[in-house]
Amino acid sequence: MHSAPQLPLRCWAEIDLAALERNLKLIRASLPPHIKYVAVVKADAYGHGLHQTVARLMHAGADLFAVANVTEAAAIRELGPGWPVLVLSPLLPEEDKYLVDYDLTATVSTPDEVDRFDSIGRAADHVVAVHLKIDTGMGRLGVWHEQAGQLYEHIRKARHVRLDGAFTHFSSADEDPAFTDEQRRRFLAALRRCPGLELGRLLIHADNSAGLETSHGEQPFNAVRVGLLQFGILPHPHSMLARVHTEPVFSFRTRVGLVKRLPAGTDISYGRTHTLNRDSIVAVLCAGYGDGIARACSNRAHVLIRGRRCPVLGRVTMDQTIVDATDVPGVQCGDEAVLVGRQGGAEISIAEFSTWSDSIPWETLCSVTKRVPRIYKTSLGL
Ligand SMILES: *Cc1c(COP(=O)(O)O)cnc(C)c1O
């Protein structure tokens, strides 16, 4: 048997698992010790790769995992027993039985869901764990905060459903601290309408990454739900609130496939969308929108080659992107080009990269395609 040849990488995402572990420990250290850490790893752990990310977070001390659906939850369950896995999205009726099969924790927003989970639990002689979700103004999931008391009573009456937690989600934590404070007040008031709900046994959580930044270090609850920040990304580019100095886990890299000279005045790329204003050296990169460089980056983004910023010229195409490398001494075929990350003393953050497609880091991470291998740096990073 021959093993497959190790083909060179044309475009890849580098994932620094040691940085991920350091980030979790830094975030933990910034919080009082009794606060539980819910690691949010939906959407393939924000594009970082579910298996590797979750395995490292288990090792680093995450208390609980939160995902979007039962498929993601089952994948975590296969990696290790013992960690509660909370499914954040509503379940389709035919998915209910997997709560039992994989011993998952569901989110409930309606009495109907409680009845469904109760009957599935009764049939399997199993108690289904749930977290009560309270809508404090997002208008998406959860029982409206004024009606939380009724849903709580409904859960208490269901013999095969056990309440393990309650939570809410902030809709504007990164842009409207006053409304976020109002949401905190609504959440606390709703909890008071649930007699017998004690903080001791239940997990009460509200803060996502942006919430953590604006919570002034106070934690009226006993758990946090962290997604973006554990990957070393601040919820908004100009965050001055950063209390925790996390480092990026993800970088996005490609190579120069071709270098050539073109005369001033040439109109280049699809639609002839860029006119060279000088005699130029262009570098053709081995990546395009088929890899996750949004077409909206056309004529806007920059990449790093040999530590210098090179503007994208004209439209991003499916498999290639043209950049201006005139000012890069010695540029040649095979050079590494950094789309997101550091090179020499220069850096392009994922926040900056996202602005070039009018996007946000969360979406950018979800847009790196399947063609892009995730390469794991597994050093201890000590
Ligand atoms: C995605 C998500 C989070 C994590 O948010 P970040 O901003 O990435 O920290 C927390 N809670 C819920 C309900 C989510 O859907």
Coordinates of N, CA, C and O in Angstrom, one line a residue, residues 15 22 47 66 108-109 155 178 237 249 294 307 312:
I15 N -4.8 26.7 12.3 CA -5.5 26.7 13.6 C -4.5 26.5 14.7 O -4.0 25.4 14.8
R22 N -4.9 28.7 25.6 CA -4.5 29.9 26.4 C -5.6 30.9 26.5 O -5.9 31.5 27.6
G47 N -16.0 27.4 12.1 CA -15.1 27.1 11.0 C -13.7 26.6 11.4 O -12.9 26.3 10.5
A66 N -22.1 24.2 23.7 CA -23.3 24.6 23.1 C -23.2 24.6 21.6 O -22.2 25.0 21.1
V108 N -35.8 25.1 25.6 CA -37.3 25.2 25.5 C -37.7 26.6 25.5 O -37.3 27.5 26.3
S109 N -38.7 26.9 24.6 CA -39.3 28.3 24.5 C -40.8 28.2 24.7 O -41.4 29.2 24.9
I155 N -42.9 23.3 33.0 CA -41.8 22.4 33.0 C -41.8 21.6 34.3 O -41.5 20.4 34.4
A178 N -26.8 50.2 26.9 CA -28.0 50.6 27.7 C -29.1 49.5 27.5 O -29.8 49.1 28.5
P237 N -14.4 45.6 15.8 CA -13.0 45.9 15.5 C -12.4 47.0 16.4 O -11.2 46.9 16.7
V249 N -6.7 32.5 16.9 CA -6.4 31.1 16.7 C -6.3 30.8 15.2 O -5.6 29.8 14.8
A294 N -14.5 36.6 -0.3 CA -15.8 37.0 -0.8 C -15.6 37.9 -2.1 O -14.6 38.7 -2.2
G307 N 5.6 40.5 3.9 CA 5.4 41.5 5.0 C 4.8 42.8 4.4 O 4.7 43.7 5.2
V312 N -5.8 44.1 -3.7 CA -6.5 43.2 -4.7 C -6.9 44.1 -5.9 O -7.4 45.2 -5.7

